CSV table of C-alpha atoms in Angstrom, one decimal:
chain,number,residue,atom,x,y,z
A,692,MET,CA,27.6,-53.3,-8.3
A,693,ALA,CA,25.9,-51.4,-5.7
A,694,PRO,CA,28.1,-49.3,-3.5
A,695,SER,CA,28.5,-50.7,0.2
A,696,LYS,CA,28.1,-49.2,3.4
A,697,HIS,CA,32.0,-49.5,3.5
A,698,ASP,CA,32.4,-47.5,0.1
A,699,PRO,CA,35.4,-45.4,0.7
A,700,LYS,CA,33.6,-42.6,-1.3
A,701,LEU,CA,30.9,-42.3,1.2
A,702,THR,CA,31.3,-40.5,4.5
A,703,ASP,CA,29.7,-41.0,7.8
A,704,HIS,CA,27.6,-37.7,7.0
A,705,ASP,CA,26.2,-39.5,3.7
A,706,ASP,CA,25.6,-42.8,6.1
A,707,ALA,CA,23.8,-40.5,8.4
A,708,LEU,CA,21.3,-38.9,5.8
A,709,LEU,CA,19.0,-42.2,5.2
A,710,ALA,CA,16.3,-41.2,7.6
A,711,ALA,CA,16.1,-37.6,6.3
A,712,TYR,CA,16.1,-38.7,3.0
A,713,VAL,CA,13.2,-41.4,3.4
A,714,ASP,CA,11.3,-38.4,5.5
A,715,GLY,CA,11.9,-35.9,3.3
A,716,VAL,CA,13.9,-36.1,0.1
A,717,GLY,CA,12.6,-32.4,-1.0
A,718,GLU,CA,14.9,-31.1,1.8
A,719,LEU,CA,18.1,-32.8,0.7
A,720,THR,CA,20.7,-31.1,-1.7
A,721,PRO,CA,21.1,-32.5,-5.0
A,722,ALA,CA,24.5,-34.1,-3.9
A,723,GLU,CA,23.2,-35.4,-0.7
A,724,ARG,CA,20.6,-37.0,-2.4
A,725,ARG,CA,22.9,-38.6,-4.9
A,726,ALA,CA,24.9,-39.9,-2.2
A,727,VAL,CA,22.0,-41.6,-0.1
A,728,GLU,CA,20.6,-42.9,-3.6
A,729,ALA,CA,23.7,-44.5,-4.3
A,730,GLN,CA,23.8,-46.7,-0.9
A,731,LEU,CA,19.6,-47.3,-1.3
A,732,PRO,CA,20.2,-51.0,-3.2
A,733,ALA,CA,22.1,-52.0,0.1
A,734,ARG,CA,20.1,-50.6,2.7
A,735,GLY,CA,16.8,-51.7,1.6
A,736,ALA,CA,15.7,-53.1,4.5
A,737,GLU,CA,16.8,-50.0,6.8
A,738,VAL,CA,14.9,-47.8,4.5
A,739,ASP,CA,11.6,-49.8,5.3
A,740,ALA,CA,12.1,-50.1,8.9
A,741,THR,CA,12.8,-46.3,9.1
A,742,ARG,CA,9.5,-45.8,6.8
A,743,ASP,CA,7.6,-48.1,9.4
A,744,LEU,CA,8.7,-46.4,12.4
A,745,LEU,CA,8.2,-43.1,11.2
A,746,ALA,CA,4.5,-44.2,10.3
A,747,ALA,CA,3.9,-45.3,13.6
A,748,LEU,CA,5.1,-42.3,15.6
A,749,ARG,CA,3.0,-40.0,13.3
A,750,ASP,CA,0.0,-42.3,14.0
A,751,LEU,CA,0.5,-41.8,17.7
A,752,PRO,CA,-2.8,-40.2,19.3
A,753,GLY,CA,-2.1,-36.6,20.5
A,754,GLU,CA,-1.1,-36.2,24.0
A,755,GLY,CA,-3.9,-35.0,26.5
A,756,GLU,CA,-7.2,-33.2,25.9
A,757,GLU,CA,-6.7,-30.3,23.4
A,758,PRO,CA,-8.1,-27.1,24.9
A,759,ARG,CA,-11.2,-25.1,23.0
A,760,TRP,CA,-9.5,-23.3,20.4
A,761,THR,CA,-12.0,-20.5,19.9
A,762,GLU,CA,-11.9,-19.8,23.7
A,763,LEU,CA,-8.2,-19.8,23.9
A,764,ALA,CA,-7.9,-17.5,20.9
A,765,ALA,CA,-10.4,-15.3,22.7
A,766,ARG,CA,-8.6,-15.1,25.9
A,767,ILE,CA,-5.2,-14.6,24.4
A,768,SER,CA,-6.8,-11.6,22.2
A,769,ALA,CA,-8.4,-10.0,25.5
A,770,ALA,CA,-4.9,-10.3,27.3
A,771,VAL,CA,-3.1,-8.8,24.8
A,772,GLY,CA,-5.3,-5.6,24.1
A,773,ASP,CA,-6.2,-3.6,21.1
A,774,ARG,CA,-3.1,-1.4,21.0
A,775,VAL,CA,-0.3,-2.9,18.7
A,776,PRO,CA,3.0,-2.3,20.4
A,777,ARG,CA,5.9,-0.8,18.5
A,778,PRO,CA,9.4,-2.1,19.4
A,779,TRP,CA,11.6,0.5,21.2
A,780,TRP,CA,13.4,1.1,18.5
A,781,ARG,CA,10.8,2.5,16.6
A,782,ARG,CA,9.6,4.2,19.4
A,783,VAL,CA,12.9,6.1,19.7
A,784,LEU,CA,13.8,6.1,16.0
A,785,VAL,CA,10.7,7.9,14.8
A,786,PRO,CA,10.9,11.1,17.2
A,787,ALA,CA,14.7,11.2,16.6
A,788,THR,CA,14.0,11.3,13.2
A,789,ALA,CA,11.5,14.0,13.3
A,790,ALA,CA,13.9,16.1,15.5
A,791,LEU,CA,16.7,15.7,13.1
A,792,ALA,CA,14.6,17.0,10.5
A,793,LEU,CA,13.7,19.8,12.5
A,794,ALA,CA,16.8,20.7,13.4
A,795,ALA,CA,18.1,20.5,9.9
A,796,CYS,CA,15.2,22.8,8.9
A,797,ALA,CA,16.4,25.2,11.6
A,798,ALA,CA,20.0,25.2,10.6
A,799,VAL,CA,18.9,25.9,7.0
A,800,TYR,CA,16.6,28.9,8.1
A,801,ILE,CA,19.4,30.3,10.1
A,802,HIS,CA,21.9,29.5,7.8
A,803,GLY,CA,19.7,31.7,5.1
A,804,ARG,CA,19.2,34.5,7.5
A,805,GLY,CA,22.6,34.6,9.0
A,806,GLY,CA,24.1,35.0,5.4
A,807,ASP,CA,22.2,38.3,4.9
A,808,ALA,CA,23.1,39.7,8.4
A,809,PRO,CA,26.8,40.0,8.1
A,810,SER,CA,26.5,41.7,4.7
A,811,VAL,CA,25.3,45.1,6.1
A,812,PRO,CA,28.8,46.7,6.6
A,813,GLU,CA,29.5,45.5,2.8
A,814,ALA,CA,26.4,46.6,1.6
A,815,ALA,CA,27.5,49.8,0.8
A,816,PRO,CA,30.5,49.0,-1.0
A,817,THR,CA,28.6,46.4,-3.0
A,818,ALA,CA,25.8,49.0,-3.8
A,819,MET,CA,28.7,51.3,-5.1
A,820,ASN,CA,29.8,48.7,-7.3
A,821,ALA,CA,26.6,47.4,-8.6
A,822,PRO,CA,24.7,49.1,-11.4
A,823,PRO,CA,21.7,51.0,-10.3
A,824,HIS,CA,18.3,48.7,-9.9
A,825,VAL,CA,14.7,49.5,-9.4
A,826,ALA,CA,14.0,46.9,-7.0
A,827,ASP,CA,14.1,49.6,-4.3
A,828,ALA,CA,11.3,51.7,-4.9
A,829,ALA,CA,11.6,53.6,-1.6
A,830,ALA,CA,15.3,54.5,-2.3
A,831,LEU,CA,14.7,56.0,-5.5
A,832,ASN,CA,12.7,58.8,-3.9
A,833,ASP,CA,15.9,59.7,-1.9
A,834,THR,CA,18.9,58.4,-3.9
A,835,VAL,CA,19.8,58.2,-7.6
A,836,TRP,CA,22.7,56.7,-9.3
A,837,LEU,CA,24.8,59.4,-11.3
A,838,ASP,CA,27.9,58.9,-12.9
A,839,GLY,CA,28.9,55.9,-10.8
A,840,GLN,CA,28.0,57.4,-7.4
A,841,ALA,CA,25.1,57.2,-5.1
A,842,VAL,CA,23.7,60.8,-5.0
A,843,GLU,CA,21.3,61.6,-2.3
A,844,LEU,CA,19.1,64.0,-3.6
A,845,GLY,CA,17.9,65.7,-0.2
A,846,ALA,CA,21.5,66.1,1.0
A,847,LEU,CA,22.5,67.8,-2.8
A,848,ASP,CA,23.7,71.3,-3.1
A,849,PRO,CA,21.3,73.3,-5.6
A,850,SER,CA,24.0,74.4,-7.3
A,851,ALA,CA,25.6,71.2,-7.9
A,852,LEU,CA,22.4,70.1,-9.4
A,853,ALA,CA,23.0,73.0,-12.0
A,854,ASP,CA,26.4,72.1,-12.7
A,855,LEU,CA,25.0,68.4,-13.2
A,856,GLU,CA,22.5,69.7,-15.7
A,857,GLY,CA,25.0,72.0,-17.6
A,858,ASP,CA,27.1,69.2,-18.3
A,859,HIS,CA,26.1,66.9,-21.4
A,860,GLY,CA,29.3,65.4,-22.5
A,861,ASP,CA,29.8,64.9,-26.1
A,862,ASP,CA,26.1,65.6,-27.1
A,863,ASP,CA,26.7,69.0,-26.3
A,864,VAL,CA,29.5,69.4,-28.5
A,865,ILE,CA,27.7,68.0,-31.5
A,866,ALA,CA,24.4,70.3,-30.8
A,867,GLY,CA,27.0,73.5,-30.6
A,868,ALA,CA,28.5,72.7,-34.0
A,869,LEU,CA,25.2,72.7,-35.5
A,870,LEU,CA,23.4,75.9,-33.5
A,871,PRO,CA,24.7,78.6,-31.3
A,872,THR,CA,22.8,77.5,-28.5
A,873,PRO,CA,23.8,80.4,-26.0
A,874,ASP,CA,22.0,82.8,-28.5
A,875,LEU,CA,18.6,81.1,-29.3
A,876,ALA,CA,16.5,84.2,-28.0
A,877,TRP,CA,16.9,86.2,-31.3
A,878,ILE,CA,14.7,83.4,-32.8
A,879,ASP,CA,11.7,84.9,-30.9
A,880,ASP,CA,12.4,88.1,-32.5
A,881,LEU,CA,12.3,87.1,-36.0
A,882,ASP,CA,9.3,88.2,-38.4
A,883,ALA,CA,8.1,86.2,-41.6
A,884,ALA,CA,10.8,87.6,-43.7
A,885,GLY,CA,13.4,86.8,-41.3
A,886,LEU,CA,12.2,83.1,-40.9
A,887,ALA,CA,12.1,82.9,-44.5
A,888,VAL,CA,15.9,83.8,-44.6
A,889,ALA,CA,16.6,81.4,-41.7
A,890,ASP,CA,15.0,78.7,-43.3
A,891,ARG,CA,16.9,79.3,-46.6
A,892,TRP,CA,20.3,79.3,-44.6
A,893,LEU,CA,19.2,76.0,-42.8
A,894,VAL,CA,18.7,74.6,-46.3
A,895,ASP,CA,21.8,75.6,-47.5
A,896,ARG,CA,23.7,74.5,-44.6
A,897,LYS,CA,22.4,71.0,-44.8
A,898,GLY,CA,23.2,70.9,-48.4
A,899,THR,CA,26.9,71.6,-47.5
B,638,MET,CA,19.1,-30.1,-12.0
B,639,ASP,CA,15.5,-30.8,-12.3
B,640,VAL,CA,14.0,-28.9,-9.5
B,641,SER,CA,10.5,-29.5,-10.6
B,642,VAL,CA,10.5,-32.8,-8.8
B,643,PHE,CA,10.4,-31.1,-5.5
B,644,GLY,CA,8.5,-28.1,-6.7
B,645,ASP,CA,5.0,-29.8,-5.2
B,646,LEU,CA,6.7,-31.0,-2.1
B,647,LEU,CA,8.1,-27.1,-1.3
B,648,ARG,CA,5.0,-25.3,-2.5
B,649,PRO,CA,2.9,-25.9,0.8
B,650,VAL,CA,5.7,-24.7,3.1
B,651,ILE,CA,6.5,-21.7,1.0
B,652,ALA,CA,3.1,-20.4,1.0
B,653,GLU,CA,2.3,-21.0,4.5
B,654,GLY,CA,5.5,-18.8,5.2
B,655,ASP,CA,4.3,-16.4,3.0
B,656,LEU,CA,1.2,-16.1,4.6
B,657,ASP,CA,2.9,-15.7,8.0
B,658,ARG,CA,5.4,-13.1,6.6
B,659,ASP,CA,1.9,-11.0,5.3
B,660,LEU,CA,0.3,-11.3,8.4
B,661,VAL,CA,3.4,-9.9,10.5
B,662,ALA,CA,3.8,-7.1,7.8
B,663,ARG,CA,0.2,-6.2,8.6
B,664,PHE,CA,0.7,-6.4,12.3
B,665,GLN,CA,3.6,-4.3,12.2
B,666,ALA,CA,1.8,-1.7,9.9
B,667,GLY,CA,-0.6,-1.5,12.7
B,668,GLU,CA,-3.5,-3.8,12.1
B,669,ARG,CA,-4.2,-5.5,14.9
B,670,ILE,CA,-6.4,-8.1,13.8
B,671,ALA,CA,-3.8,-9.9,12.0
B,672,PHE,CA,-2.1,-11.1,15.4
B,673,ASP,CA,-5.6,-12.8,15.8
B,674,GLN,CA,-5.1,-14.8,12.6
B,675,ILE,CA,-1.6,-15.6,13.5
B,676,VAL,CA,-2.9,-17.1,17.1
B,677,ARG,CA,-5.5,-19.4,15.3
B,678,ARG,CA,-2.8,-20.5,12.7
B,679,HIS,CA,-0.1,-21.4,15.5
B,680,GLN,CA,-2.1,-21.9,18.8
B,681,LYS,CA,-2.6,-25.4,18.4
B,682,GLY,CA,1.3,-26.2,17.5
B,683,VAL,CA,2.3,-24.1,20.3
B,684,TRP,CA,-0.1,-25.9,22.6
B,685,ARG,CA,1.2,-29.3,21.4
B,686,ILE,CA,4.8,-28.5,21.9
B,687,ILE,CA,4.2,-27.0,25.6
B,688,ARG,CA,2.2,-29.9,26.4
B,689,ARG,CA,5.2,-32.5,25.8
B,690,TYR,CA,6.9,-30.6,28.3
B,691,LEU,CA,4.4,-29.9,31.2
B,692,ARG,CA,2.3,-33.1,30.7
B,693,ASP,CA,-0.7,-30.8,31.9
B,694,ASP,CA,-3.7,-29.5,29.6
B,695,ALA,CA,-4.6,-26.6,31.7
B,696,ASP,CA,-0.9,-25.5,32.4
B,697,ALA,CA,-0.2,-26.1,28.4
B,698,ALA,CA,-3.0,-23.9,27.9
B,699,ASP,CA,-1.6,-21.1,30.2
B,700,VAL,CA,1.5,-21.0,29.1
B,701,THR,CA,0.4,-21.0,25.8
B,702,GLN,CA,-1.4,-17.6,26.4
B,703,LEU,CA,2.0,-16.5,28.0
B,704,VAL,CA,3.9,-17.3,24.6
B,705,PHE,CA,1.3,-15.2,22.2
B,706,VAL,CA,1.3,-12.5,24.8
B,707,ARG,CA,5.3,-12.4,24.7
B,708,ALA,CA,4.8,-12.6,20.8
B,709,PHE,CA,2.4,-9.8,20.7
B,710,LYS,CA,5.2,-7.5,22.6
B,711,ALA,CA,7.9,-8.6,20.4
B,712,LEU,CA,6.5,-9.2,17.0
B,713,GLY,CA,6.7,-5.4,16.2
B,714,GLY,CA,10.7,-6.1,16.0
B,715,PHE,CA,10.3,-9.4,14.5
B,716,ARG,CA,12.9,-9.5,11.2
B,717,GLY,CA,11.7,-12.6,9.6
B,718,ALA,CA,15.3,-14.4,9.9
B,719,ALA,CA,13.6,-17.3,11.0
B,720,SER,CA,9.9,-18.4,9.9
B,721,VAL,CA,7.0,-17.1,12.1
B,722,ARG,CA,6.2,-20.8,13.0
B,723,SER,CA,9.8,-21.7,14.5
B,724,TRP,CA,10.0,-18.1,16.1
B,725,LEU,CA,6.9,-18.8,18.1
B,726,TYR,CA,8.0,-22.4,18.8
B,727,ARG,CA,11.4,-21.0,20.2
B,728,ILE,CA,9.5,-18.7,22.8
B,729,ALA,CA,7.3,-21.9,23.3
B,730,ILE,CA,10.2,-24.0,24.5
B,731,HIS,CA,11.6,-21.3,26.6
B,732,ALA,CA,8.2,-20.5,28.3
B,733,ALA,CA,7.9,-24.4,28.8
B,734,LEU,CA,11.3,-24.6,30.5
B,735,SER,CA,10.8,-21.5,32.4
B,736,TRP,CA,7.6,-22.8,33.8
B,737,ILE,CA,9.0,-26.3,34.8
B,738,ARG,CA,11.8,-24.3,36.4
B,739,ASP,CA,9.5,-22.4,38.3
B,740,HIS,CA,7.2,-25.4,39.2
B,741,ARG,CA,9.5,-28.0,39.4
B,742,ARG,CA,8.0,-29.8,42.5
B,743,GLU,CA,4.6,-29.8,41.2
B,744,VAL,CA,5.9,-30.9,37.9
B,745,ALA,CA,7.4,-33.8,39.5
B,746,THR,CA,4.6,-34.9,41.6
B,747,GLU,CA,2.4,-34.8,38.4
B,748,LEU,CA,4.6,-36.5,36.1
B,749,ASP,CA,4.5,-39.3,38.9
B,750,ASP,CA,0.9,-39.3,38.8
B,751,SER,CA,0.5,-39.6,35.1
B,752,ALA,CA,2.9,-42.3,34.8
B,753,LEU,CA,0.8,-44.1,37.5
B,754,VAL,CA,-2.1,-43.6,35.2
B,755,ALA,CA,-0.5,-44.6,32.2
B,756,GLN,CA,0.2,-48.0,33.5
B,757,ALA,CA,-3.1,-48.5,34.8
B,758,VAL,CA,-4.6,-47.8,31.7
B,759,ALA,CA,-2.3,-49.6,29.7
B,760,PRO,CA,-3.6,-53.5,30.1
B,761,ALA,CA,-7.1,-52.5,29.0
B,762,GLU,CA,-5.8,-51.1,26.0
B,763,ILE,CA,-5.6,-52.7,22.9
B,764,ASP,CA,-2.2,-53.9,21.0
B,765,ARG,CA,-2.0,-50.6,19.2
B,766,GLY,CA,-2.2,-48.9,22.6
B,767,ARG,CA,0.6,-50.7,24.0
B,768,ASP,CA,2.6,-49.9,21.1
B,769,SER,CA,1.8,-46.3,21.4
B,770,LEU,CA,3.1,-46.4,25.0
B,771,ARG,CA,6.0,-48.3,24.2
B,772,LEU,CA,7.0,-45.9,21.4
B,773,ARG,CA,6.4,-42.8,23.7
B,774,ALA,CA,8.6,-44.5,26.4
B,775,ALA,CA,11.4,-45.0,23.7
B,776,VAL,CA,11.2,-41.4,22.6
B,777,SER,CA,11.7,-40.3,26.3
B,778,GLU,CA,15.0,-42.4,26.6
B,779,LEU,CA,16.5,-40.5,23.5
B,780,PRO,CA,19.2,-38.4,24.2
B,781,PRO,CA,17.9,-34.4,24.8
B,782,LYS,CA,19.0,-33.3,21.4
B,783,GLN,CA,18.1,-36.3,19.4
B,784,ARG,CA,14.6,-36.4,21.0
B,785,LEU,CA,14.0,-32.7,20.2
B,786,VAL,CA,14.7,-33.0,16.8
B,787,LEU,CA,12.7,-36.0,16.2
B,788,GLU,CA,9.7,-34.5,18.0
B,789,LEU,CA,9.8,-31.3,16.2
B,790,ARG,CA,9.9,-33.2,12.8
B,791,VAL,CA,7.5,-36.1,13.4
B,792,PHE,CA,5.2,-34.4,15.9
B,793,ASP,CA,5.3,-30.5,14.8
B,794,ASP,CA,5.8,-31.3,10.9
B,795,LEU,CA,8.7,-28.7,10.8
B,796,SER,CA,11.0,-28.8,8.2
B,797,PHE,CA,14.7,-29.7,8.8
B,798,LYS,CA,15.8,-26.0,8.4
B,799,GLU,CA,13.2,-24.8,11.1
B,800,VAL,CA,14.2,-27.8,13.6
B,801,ALA,CA,17.7,-26.5,13.0
B,802,GLU,CA,16.6,-22.9,14.0
B,803,LEU,CA,14.9,-24.6,17.3
B,804,ALA,CA,17.8,-26.9,18.0
B,805,ASP,CA,20.4,-24.0,17.6
B,806,CYS,CA,22.4,-26.0,14.8
B,807,THR,CA,23.0,-26.3,11.4
B,808,GLU,CA,20.5,-28.1,9.0
B,809,ASN,CA,22.6,-30.7,8.3
B,810,THR,CA,23.4,-31.4,12.2
B,811,ALA,CA,19.4,-31.8,12.4
B,812,LYS,CA,19.4,-34.3,9.7
B,813,VAL,CA,22.0,-36.4,10.9
B,814,ASN,CA,20.8,-36.1,14.7
B,815,PHE,CA,17.3,-37.1,13.0
B,816,HIS,CA,18.6,-40.0,11.6
B,817,TYR,CA,20.4,-41.3,14.7
B,818,ALA,CA,17.2,-40.7,16.7
B,819,VAL,CA,15.2,-43.2,14.4
B,820,LYS,CA,18.2,-45.5,14.7
B,821,ARG,CA,18.4,-45.5,18.3
B,822,LEU,CA,14.5,-45.8,18.5
B,823,ARG,CA,14.6,-48.9,16.4
B,824,GLU,CA,17.4,-50.1,18.8
B,825,ILE,CA,15.4,-49.7,21.7
B,826,LEU,CA,12.2,-50.8,20.4
B,827,GLY,CA,13.8,-54.1,18.8
B,828,GLY,CA,11.3,-56.1,17.3
B,829,ALA,CA,8.6,-54.9,19.7
B,830,LEU,CA,6.3,-53.0,17.2
B,831,GLU,CA,6.6,-56.0,14.9
B,832,ALA,CA,5.8,-58.5,17.3
């Protein structure tokens, strides 16, 4: 049995979708379509009358005399000009973004330079603790790293240099055990026989 | 659910909308000529809507130009929430109503004149012509909201979604208003069309 207009399952909303169904079934939701289609058998005459009325309305001749579209388009084109306007927020946003980017770059640059500048008072202890390096070639002309200390060559006492040259640490102890280094001048006075004796002494010494 | 049944019905609407969106994107990217294409696509529809309000051809053309000048200035900020067509038609309706407000006395006089012309012409028209006059008169008797929905749907071929955007209501409300507009028209006309 076809549902009547007073079917309790149908709402007023469903009842009022008939014209929309007749005019554009594709624009109804599946639920709306099912609801209307359930009423169709009982509303056949209304469907036909609605269809006829909509067709008559669409057949109405247009009101007034249409302008010449090409001329109107040309008028509009001339009125608006050639330059594409940008909305206010784009006019503001682009310069603002550029300014922010510039400010960010400047901040990074300043921060980078600022990181070096305060290190001036700390440079001395840092240099003292750090191992010597060859990056500062100019500094090597004046300063050397010696026994854990930066030594200014220009300001150094020559006697201190002599002391430094005589201090060879453990290596000198080993050398002293092999040869009497303070008495090396006698080698120059040896003749051939003396050199032969010295060679034999060295061979014997190595053998022991 | 078999949506393929509706595919062919919906495809032209979707394709038109895609073309409009493409034109807007090109315009927003700086391509000025894209706006000329938008004008050519929509100037007729805009003019028809305005003409229904103003009842004067030349004034409708002037206001149509005004609508597109406004659209040109605002199109850069168009976000695509509504279709380009319904966006333009909304500008058109507002422009037409503003024009009527600014030229109220002139419009009243011209409307009286046009009514006289219509009545004078009617006896010489064939039955179809008389039916047309009756139909238009019946449409003009509809409540404003129902009339707007019916005209946008029938004369401007808008989807219910677009009608809803222009009428500031939900799509369902647009469908229901459309139904009651048709029902009311049938009551006004009675058997006139069949006679």
